[in-house]
Short mmCIF file of C-alpha atoms in Angstrom, two decimals:
data_model
loop_
_atom_site.label_atom_id
_atom_site.label_comp_id
_atom_site.label_asym_id
_atom_site.label_seq_id
_atom_site.Cartn_x
_atom_site.Cartn_y
_atom_site.Cartn_z
CA UNK A 19 126.62 104.62 86.37
CA UNK A 20 126.70 103.49 89.81
CA UNK A 21 123.89 103.07 92.17
CA UNK A 22 124.03 104.60 95.88
CA UNK A 23 121.94 102.67 98.29
CA UNK A 24 122.37 104.93 101.33
CA UNK A 25 122.67 108.73 99.98
CA UNK A 26 123.65 111.09 102.75
CA UNK A 27 121.06 113.66 104.31
CA UNK A 28 122.49 116.90 102.59
CA UNK A 29 123.14 115.09 99.11
CA UNK A 30 119.87 113.66 98.86
CA UNK A 31 118.00 117.02 100.11
CA UNK A 32 119.90 119.32 97.72
CA UNK A 33 119.21 116.95 94.73
CA UNK A 34 115.34 116.84 95.56
CA UNK A 35 115.38 120.75 95.86
CA UNK A 36 116.89 121.35 92.65
CA UNK A 37 114.74 118.91 90.82
CA UNK A 38 111.91 120.36 88.60
CA UNK A 39 109.10 118.01 89.67
CA UNK A 40 110.20 117.57 93.37
CA UNK A 41 107.19 116.43 95.57
CA UNK A 42 107.09 117.06 99.61
CA UNK A 43 106.29 113.11 99.57
CA UNK A 44 109.70 112.68 98.24
CA UNK A 45 111.72 114.86 100.74
CA UNK A 46 114.05 113.66 103.61
CA UNK A 47 111.82 114.86 105.85
CA UNK A 48 108.59 112.92 104.68
CA UNK A 49 110.87 109.75 105.15
CA UNK A 50 111.55 110.58 108.54
CA UNK A 51 107.95 111.29 109.55
CA UNK A 52 106.89 108.09 107.93
CA UNK A 53 109.31 105.99 110.07
CA UNK A 54 107.75 107.74 113.17
CA UNK A 55 104.13 107.37 111.92
CA UNK A 56 103.65 104.46 109.96
CA UNK A 57 106.90 102.29 110.82
CA UNK A 58 108.28 102.26 107.16
CA UNK A 59 111.65 102.35 106.77
CA UNK A 60 113.18 105.04 104.67
CA UNK A 61 115.93 104.30 102.16
CA UNK A 62 117.52 107.36 100.18
CA UNK A 63 118.70 105.83 97.02
CA UNK A 64 120.34 107.48 94.04
CA UNK A 65 122.19 107.04 90.61
CA UNK A 66 125.39 108.89 89.85
CA UNK A 67 126.76 109.14 86.42
CA UNK A 68 130.29 108.66 85.02
CA UNK A 69 131.21 112.18 86.45
CA UNK A 70 129.94 111.17 89.60
CA UNK A 71 127.34 113.38 89.51
CA UNK A 72 123.88 112.78 91.14
CA UNK A 73 121.21 112.12 88.20
CA UNK A 74 118.13 110.31 89.79
CA UNK A 75 117.30 109.62 93.46
CA UNK A 76 114.23 108.18 95.48
CA UNK A 77 112.80 107.88 98.91
CA UNK A 78 111.88 104.40 99.36
CA UNK A 79 109.63 103.44 102.39
CA UNK A 80 110.17 99.71 103.24
CA UNK A 81 107.34 97.62 104.79
CA UNK A 82 107.87 94.28 106.10
CA UNK A 83 105.62 91.39 105.51
CA UNK A 84 105.63 87.97 107.03
CA UNK A 85 107.96 85.36 105.55
CA UNK A 86 111.03 87.87 106.18
CA UNK A 87 109.70 89.55 102.95
CA UNK A 88 108.72 93.19 102.16
CA UNK A 89 107.78 95.84 99.68
CA UNK A 90 108.34 99.53 99.07
CA UNK A 91 106.42 102.61 98.21
CA UNK A 92 108.01 105.53 96.52
CA UNK A 93 105.65 108.49 97.42
CA UNK A 94 105.08 110.46 94.46
CA UNK A 95 108.61 109.16 93.37
CA UNK A 96 110.83 109.24 91.75
CA UNK A 97 112.87 112.52 91.82
CA UNK A 98 114.40 112.57 88.61
CA UNK A 99 113.64 113.74 84.76
CA UNK A 100 111.18 111.27 83.56
CA UNK A 101 111.67 112.62 80.04
CA UNK A 102 115.32 111.38 80.26
CA UNK A 103 114.85 107.78 78.96
CA UNK A 104 118.22 106.54 79.51
CA UNK A 105 118.27 107.72 83.21
CA UNK A 106 115.02 106.22 83.83
CA UNK A 107 116.06 103.06 82.35
CA UNK A 108 119.14 102.82 84.04
CA UNK A 109 117.67 103.83 87.56
CA UNK A 110 115.13 101.24 87.11
CA UNK A 111 117.63 98.52 86.25
CA UNK A 112 119.25 99.45 89.40
CA UNK A 113 116.17 99.62 91.36
CA UNK A 114 115.46 95.95 90.22
CA UNK A 115 118.68 94.65 91.73
CA UNK A 116 117.92 96.57 94.96
CA UNK A 117 114.58 95.03 95.26
CA UNK A 118 116.16 91.53 94.52
CA UNK A 119 118.67 92.33 97.37
CA UNK A 120 115.98 93.32 99.97
CA UNK A 121 113.63 90.19 99.17
CA UNK A 122 111.27 92.68 98.15
CA UNK A 123 108.00 91.68 96.58
CA UNK A 124 107.50 94.67 94.50
CA UNK A 125 107.96 98.56 94.71
CA UNK A 126 105.18 101.01 93.95
CA UNK A 127 105.89 104.60 92.39
CA UNK A 128 102.96 107.31 91.39
CA UNK A 129 105.16 109.94 90.01
CA UNK A 130 103.82 113.89 90.18
CA UNK A 131 103.58 113.71 86.30
CA UNK A 132 100.32 114.89 84.20
CA UNK A 133 98.93 112.08 82.27
CA UNK A 134 97.00 114.34 79.79
CA UNK A 135 95.11 117.70 79.89
CA UNK A 136 91.78 117.78 80.90
CA UNK A 137 88.79 120.06 81.17
CA UNK A 138 86.83 120.66 84.69
CA UNK A 139 84.45 117.57 83.92
CA UNK A 140 87.62 115.37 83.89
CA UNK A 141 87.46 114.98 80.17
CA UNK A 142 90.35 114.83 77.84
CA UNK A 143 91.22 118.24 76.05
CA UNK A 144 91.41 117.31 72.35
CA UNK A 145 94.95 118.24 71.02
CA UNK A 146 96.09 119.26 74.59
CA UNK A 147 99.38 118.34 76.20
CA UNK A 148 99.94 114.99 77.44
CA UNK A 149 102.81 112.80 78.84
CA UNK A 150 101.66 109.30 76.93
CA UNK A 151 105.52 108.68 75.88
CA UNK A 152 106.58 108.62 79.71
CA UNK A 153 103.81 106.57 80.33
CA UNK A 154 104.55 104.09 77.40
CA UNK A 155 108.27 103.89 78.45
CA UNK A 156 107.34 102.77 82.07
CA UNK A 157 105.40 100.19 80.67
CA UNK A 158 108.22 99.13 78.30
CA UNK A 159 110.82 99.30 81.17
CA UNK A 160 108.62 96.53 82.84
CA UNK A 161 106.14 98.48 85.18
CA UNK A 162 102.45 97.53 85.59
CA UNK A 163 100.15 100.11 85.70
CA UNK A 164 97.36 100.40 88.41
CA UNK A 165 94.80 101.56 86.58
CA UNK A 166 93.00 104.98 85.89
CA UNK A 167 91.16 105.24 88.91
CA UNK A 168 88.85 108.06 89.64
CA UNK A 169 88.25 108.02 93.38
CA UNK A 170 90.75 107.72 96.00
CA UNK A 171 91.53 104.12 95.35
CA UNK A 172 95.23 104.74 95.47
CA UNK A 173 97.73 105.83 98.09
CA UNK A 174 97.33 109.17 96.40
CA UNK A 175 94.78 111.10 94.91
CA UNK A 176 95.06 110.87 91.09
CA UNK A 177 93.62 114.24 90.42
CA UNK A 178 94.16 117.85 91.82
CA UNK A 179 93.59 121.39 91.33
CA UNK A 180 96.91 123.69 91.29
CA UNK A 181 97.58 127.10 90.45
CA UNK A 182 100.64 128.30 88.20
CA UNK A 183 101.78 131.57 89.21
CA UNK A 184 103.67 132.07 85.83
CA UNK A 185 100.19 132.53 84.23
CA UNK A 186 99.44 135.63 86.31
CA UNK A 187 101.32 138.89 86.30
CA UNK A 188 99.94 140.33 89.77
CA UNK A 189 98.28 138.87 92.86
CA UNK A 190 95.06 140.82 91.76
CA UNK A 191 95.03 138.64 88.64
CA UNK A 192 95.21 135.54 90.62
CA UNK A 193 92.15 136.89 92.48
CA UNK A 194 90.20 137.16 89.50
CA UNK A 195 90.77 133.27 88.87
CA UNK A 196 88.70 132.64 91.99
CA UNK A 197 84.56 132.08 91.38
CA UNK A 198 82.70 134.70 92.95
CA UNK A 199 80.97 132.24 95.02
CA UNK A 200 84.35 131.35 96.67
CA UNK A 201 85.39 134.98 96.80
CA UNK A 202 82.38 136.35 98.70
CA UNK A 203 83.02 134.58 101.78
CA UNK A 204 86.64 135.75 101.59
CA UNK A 205 85.46 139.37 101.63
CA UNK A 206 82.97 138.76 104.02
CA UNK A 207 85.40 137.20 106.71
CA UNK A 208 86.89 140.70 107.04
CA UNK A 209 83.74 141.95 108.72
CA UNK A 210 84.51 139.64 111.83
CA UNK A 211 88.22 140.96 112.11
CA UNK A 212 89.53 137.62 111.51
CA UNK A 213 93.52 137.40 112.93
CA UNK A 214 95.58 135.32 110.58
CA UNK A 215 98.68 134.14 111.88
CA UNK A 216 101.29 131.65 111.91
CA UNK A 217 101.57 128.96 114.61
CA UNK A 218 104.11 126.40 115.73
CA UNK A 219 101.79 124.53 118.05
CA UNK A 220 99.81 121.53 116.65
CA UNK A 221 97.22 120.81 119.62
CA UNK A 222 94.89 123.49 118.47
CA UNK A 223 94.80 122.27 114.78
CA UNK A 224 94.13 118.48 116.10
CA UNK A 225 91.45 119.44 118.22
CA UNK A 226 89.83 121.21 115.37
CA UNK A 227 90.31 118.41 112.98
CA UNK A 228 88.57 116.14 115.15
CA UNK A 229 85.53 118.42 115.10
CA UNK A 230 85.56 118.06 111.08
CA UNK A 231 86.25 114.40 111.04
CA UNK A 232 83.19 113.73 113.47
CA UNK A 233 81.06 115.84 111.16
CA UNK A 234 81.93 114.42 107.73
CA UNK A 235 82.64 110.79 109.07
CA UNK A 236 86.39 110.00 108.46
CA UNK A 237 89.28 109.34 110.85
CA UNK A 238 91.64 111.62 111.66
CA UNK A 239 95.31 111.02 112.37
CA UNK A 240 96.53 110.80 115.99
CA UNK A 241 98.04 114.15 117.32
CA UNK A 242 101.43 112.32 117.46
CA UNK A 243 100.99 111.87 113.69
CA UNK A 244 100.43 115.54 112.76
CA UNK A 245 103.26 116.73 115.52
CA UNK A 246 105.98 114.24 113.94
CA UNK A 247 104.91 115.90 110.47
CA UNK A 248 105.35 119.34 111.75
CA UNK A 249 108.63 118.71 113.62
CA UNK A 250 110.52 117.01 110.84
CA UNK A 251 109.24 119.82 107.95
CA UNK A 252 110.04 122.62 110.36
CA UNK A 253 113.59 121.76 110.32
CA UNK A 254 114.22 123.29 106.82
CA UNK A 255 111.16 125.61 107.22
CA UNK A 256 109.43 123.37 104.75
CA UNK A 257 105.80 123.67 106.68
CA UNK A 258 103.34 126.36 107.95
CA UNK A 259 100.30 126.24 110.03
CA UNK A 260 97.99 128.99 109.02
CA UNK A 261 95.71 129.84 112.00
CA UNK A 262 92.82 132.22 112.40
CA UNK A 263 91.71 133.67 115.50
CA UNK A 264 88.18 135.68 116.45
CA UNK A 265 87.10 137.40 119.27
CA UNK A 266 83.21 136.96 119.78
CA UNK A 267 83.07 139.76 122.90
CA UNK A 268 84.81 142.52 121.00
CA UNK A 269 82.60 141.77 117.83
CA UNK A 270 79.41 142.07 119.93
CA UNK A 271 80.52 145.48 120.98
CA UNK A 272 81.61 146.26 117.51
CA UNK A 273 78.21 145.25 115.93
CA UNK A 274 75.95 147.05 118.86
CA UNK A 275 77.62 150.39 117.73
CA UNK A 276 77.16 149.72 113.95
CA UNK A 277 73.53 148.82 114.78
CA UNK A 278 72.99 151.99 116.79
CA UNK A 279 74.38 154.10 113.65
CA UNK A 280 72.68 151.78 110.86
CA UNK A 281 69.71 153.43 108.82
CA UNK A 282 68.97 150.41 106.19
CA UNK A 283 66.52 148.13 107.50
CA UNK A 284 68.20 145.06 105.63
CA UNK A 285 71.47 145.71 107.13
CA UNK A 286 70.07 146.11 110.53
CA UNK A 287 68.29 142.54 110.27
CA UNK A 288 72.05 141.38 109.11
CA UNK A 289 73.96 143.15 112.00
CA UNK A 290 71.17 141.70 114.89
CA UNK A 291 71.52 138.25 113.27
CA UNK A 292 75.44 138.53 113.91
CA UNK A 293 74.99 139.67 117.55
CA UNK A 294 72.62 137.04 118.27
CA UNK A 295 75.16 134.22 116.88
CA UNK A 296 78.21 136.01 118.59
CA UNK A 297 76.43 136.31 122.02
CA UNK A 298 75.49 132.75 122.04
CA UNK A 299 79.17 131.62 121.09
CA UNK A 300 80.36 133.97 123.83
CA UNK A 301 78.89 131.64 126.43
CA UNK A 302 81.48 129.10 125.44
CA UNK A 303 84.24 131.50 123.93
CA UNK A 304 84.05 134.79 125.50
CA UNK A 305 87.58 135.85 124.74
CA UNK A 306 89.47 135.61 121.39
CA UNK A 307 90.07 131.94 120.10
CA UNK A 308 91.23 129.76 117.11
CA UNK A 309 88.53 128.63 114.97
CA UNK A 310 90.52 127.32 111.93
CA UNK A 311 93.73 125.66 111.44
CA UNK A 312 95.36 124.94 107.88
CA UNK A 313 98.79 122.93 107.62
CA UNK A 314 100.51 123.51 104.38
CA UNK A 315 103.99 121.80 103.28
CA UNK A 316 106.73 123.32 100.92
CA UNK A 317 109.38 122.05 98.52
CA UNK A 318 111.54 124.87 97.03
CA UNK A 319 109.28 125.42 94.18
CA UNK A 320 105.86 124.26 95.26
CA UNK A 321 103.23 124.79 97.99
CA UNK A 322 100.70 122.28 99.08
CA UNK A 323 97.64 122.91 101.40
CA UNK A 324 97.60 119.46 103.25
CA UNK A 325 95.41 119.34 106.67
CA UNK A 326 92.42 121.51 107.62
CA UNK A 327 90.58 121.62 110.94
CA UNK A 328 87.87 124.22 111.68
CA UNK A 329 84.60 124.67 113.77
CA UNK A 330 81.13 125.87 113.11
CA UNK A 331 82.00 129.70 113.42
CA UNK A 332 84.96 129.34 110.69
CA UNK A 333 82.14 128.11 108.41
CA UNK A 334 79.66 131.16 109.52
CA UNK A 335 82.45 133.87 108.82
CA UNK A 336 83.86 132.51 105.66
CA UNK A 337 87.01 132.06 107.57
CA UNK A 338 87.90 128.29 105.78
CA UNK A 339 87.78 130.27 102.58
CA UNK A 340 90.07 132.96 103.87
CA UNK A 341 92.61 130.66 105.15
CA UNK A 342 92.81 129.05 101.60
CA UNK A 343 93.16 132.65 100.33
CA UNK A 344 95.82 133.48 102.79
CA UNK A 345 97.79 130.15 101.74
CA UNK A 346 97.93 131.26 98.08
CA UNK A 347 98.72 134.37 98.69
CA UNK A 348 101.59 133.56 100.96
CA UNK A 349 102.80 131.23 98.08
CA UNK A 350 102.60 133.56 95.62
CA UNK A 351 104.65 136.45 97.76
CA UNK A 352 107.13 134.03 98.48
CA UNK A 353 107.89 133.25 95.06
CA UNK A 354 106.39 129.51 94.77
CA UNK A 355 105.76 128.07 91.31
CA UNK A 356 102.27 127.09 92.36
CA UNK A 357 100.22 126.32 94.97
CA UNK A 358 98.46 122.89 95.15
CA UNK A 359 95.33 122.06 96.65
CA UNK A 360 96.30 118.40 97.31
CA UNK A 361 93.76 116.04 95.96
CA UNK A 362 90.03 115.73 94.53
CA UNK A 363 88.29 113.02 92.76
CA UNK A 364 88.42 112.27 88.86
CA UNK A 365 84.93 112.05 88.68
CA UNK A 366 83.07 115.25 89.76
CA UNK A 367 79.60 113.60 89.83
CA UNK A 368 80.60 110.97 91.98
CA UNK A 369 77.64 109.96 94.91
CA UNK A 370 80.58 108.39 97.25
CA UNK A 371 80.36 110.23 100.54
CA UNK A 372 80.88 114.10 100.12
CA UNK A 373 84.00 113.77 97.58
CA UNK A 374 81.75 115.71 94.59
CA UNK A 375 81.46 118.25 97.14
CA UNK A 376 84.97 118.46 98.02
CA UNK A 377 85.81 118.52 93.98
CA UNK A 378 83.30 121.75 93.64
CA UNK A 379 84.78 123.58 96.39
CA UNK A 380 88.35 123.51 95.28
CA UNK A 381 87.14 124.34 91.70
CA UNK A 382 85.92 127.43 92.83
CA UNK A 383 89.29 128.29 94.23
CA UNK A 384 90.62 127.85 90.55
CA UNK A 385 93.91 126.89 89.09
CA UNK A 386 94.18 123.63 86.42
CA UNK A 387 92.75 120.69 87.17
CA UNK A 388 95.36 118.04 87.14
CA UNK A 389 95.25 114.20 86.34
CA UNK A 390 98.36 112.53 87.26
CA UNK A 391 99.68 109.64 85.43
CA UNK A 392 98.90 107.15 88.17
CA UNK A 393 100.22 104.13 90.10
CA UNK A 394 103.11 101.65 88.84
CA UNK A 395 104.29 98.61 90.39
CA UNK A 396 107.63 97.30 89.51
CA UNK A 397 107.36 93.54 90.35
CA UNK A 398 110.25 91.24 91.73
CA UNK A 399 108.36 88.05 92.98
CA UNK A 400 105.11 87.51 90.77
CA UNK A 401 103.67 84.70 92.83
CA UNK A 402 103.91 86.58 96.09
CA UNK A 403 102.73 89.64 94.51
CA UNK A 404 99.33 87.98 93.77
CA UNK A 405 98.73 86.31 96.88
CA UNK A 406 100.05 89.26 98.81
CA UNK A 407 96.64 90.90 99.47
CA UNK A 408 95.24 87.71 100.82
CA UNK A 409 98.41 86.85 102.82
CA UNK A 410 97.78 90.48 104.62
CA UNK A 411 94.46 90.37 105.38
CA UNK A 412 95.24 86.71 107.17
CA UNK A 413 98.10 87.83 109.21
CA UNK A 414 95.88 91.19 110.13
CA UNK A 415 93.16 89.23 111.51
CA UNK A 416 95.34 86.73 113.28
CA UNK A 417 97.01 90.06 115.21
CA UNK A 418 93.28 91.01 116.03
CA UNK A 419 92.66 87.76 118.01
#
């Protein structure tokens, strides 16, 4: 077998698309976006067999360190069949040589491989499926496991909710998997004549996610970050922005007509509440405007909901639930194998920030609760690997001076 240090774009992309467990973070586009956004240098490497057939590939992101060294990260890598021990062993051997050539301290991977089947409390299902053999093989090959973290301590969340469509005959069956508390706001959103449309404009999304970040206490990425991601992934139609638009003035007219005909007192109270709400909203938004925006990425087989931005009106009208509903429906209708909600915690009862709330929200949408195998480091320079965290901390403090 032969190691290829610089796979051509078409060759890499074709293999990535054809690999069963591919992930958008191993796509050619993600490497290009990370180079623009994070100053990481993408390497697209691969392994060909004796018949010159590509059998393994990886996007490796290089980050330079002081003293002319570096480290690599293969986000959700590698792109290969992890159950093929021979290919994994040979690829690892070549990667070790590559790290030596690049004077790299280590390489980190976090494969999109399930560790074990778990219940909704995050506990192992006795007798359930697992990939302990892959885990052990990686350890035997010299990888160091970084632990079974439960929160967001790693580069990527170690848990997610994912709906596999092969389990359902129709989309109506998928809908039955949603909890009632999730479905009710979806149904309610139709009362507000929400218009769902696909957008190719990032600024509206960024304006909305700034509202969410201010409310929830996290720091959103810059406009350029999201624009770079969209520009790269849109080249192959691997990204969609689902937007939700609402028209307060038209809704006021609609509800006033309904109120004049309504006989039931309980229903009248609800309509009056809506009229008051949208009259206040119309003072700042008299015409139609976008109240929620969801960015989703795709591979040939999978769909991921990645970033969402919204204002308070989206919450009031059930539009947030509606956008996730439209994302899942679109993935089903376009024959993707699964829709992934991209990341939750492994401790549903954590008190840290609002992570338990995010878990509970995504649990209600349904799908399988998945525990990934975790992060592994392939260490090339043990001494520098040990002191690198301290070295980087000192270096960053000096840069601040």
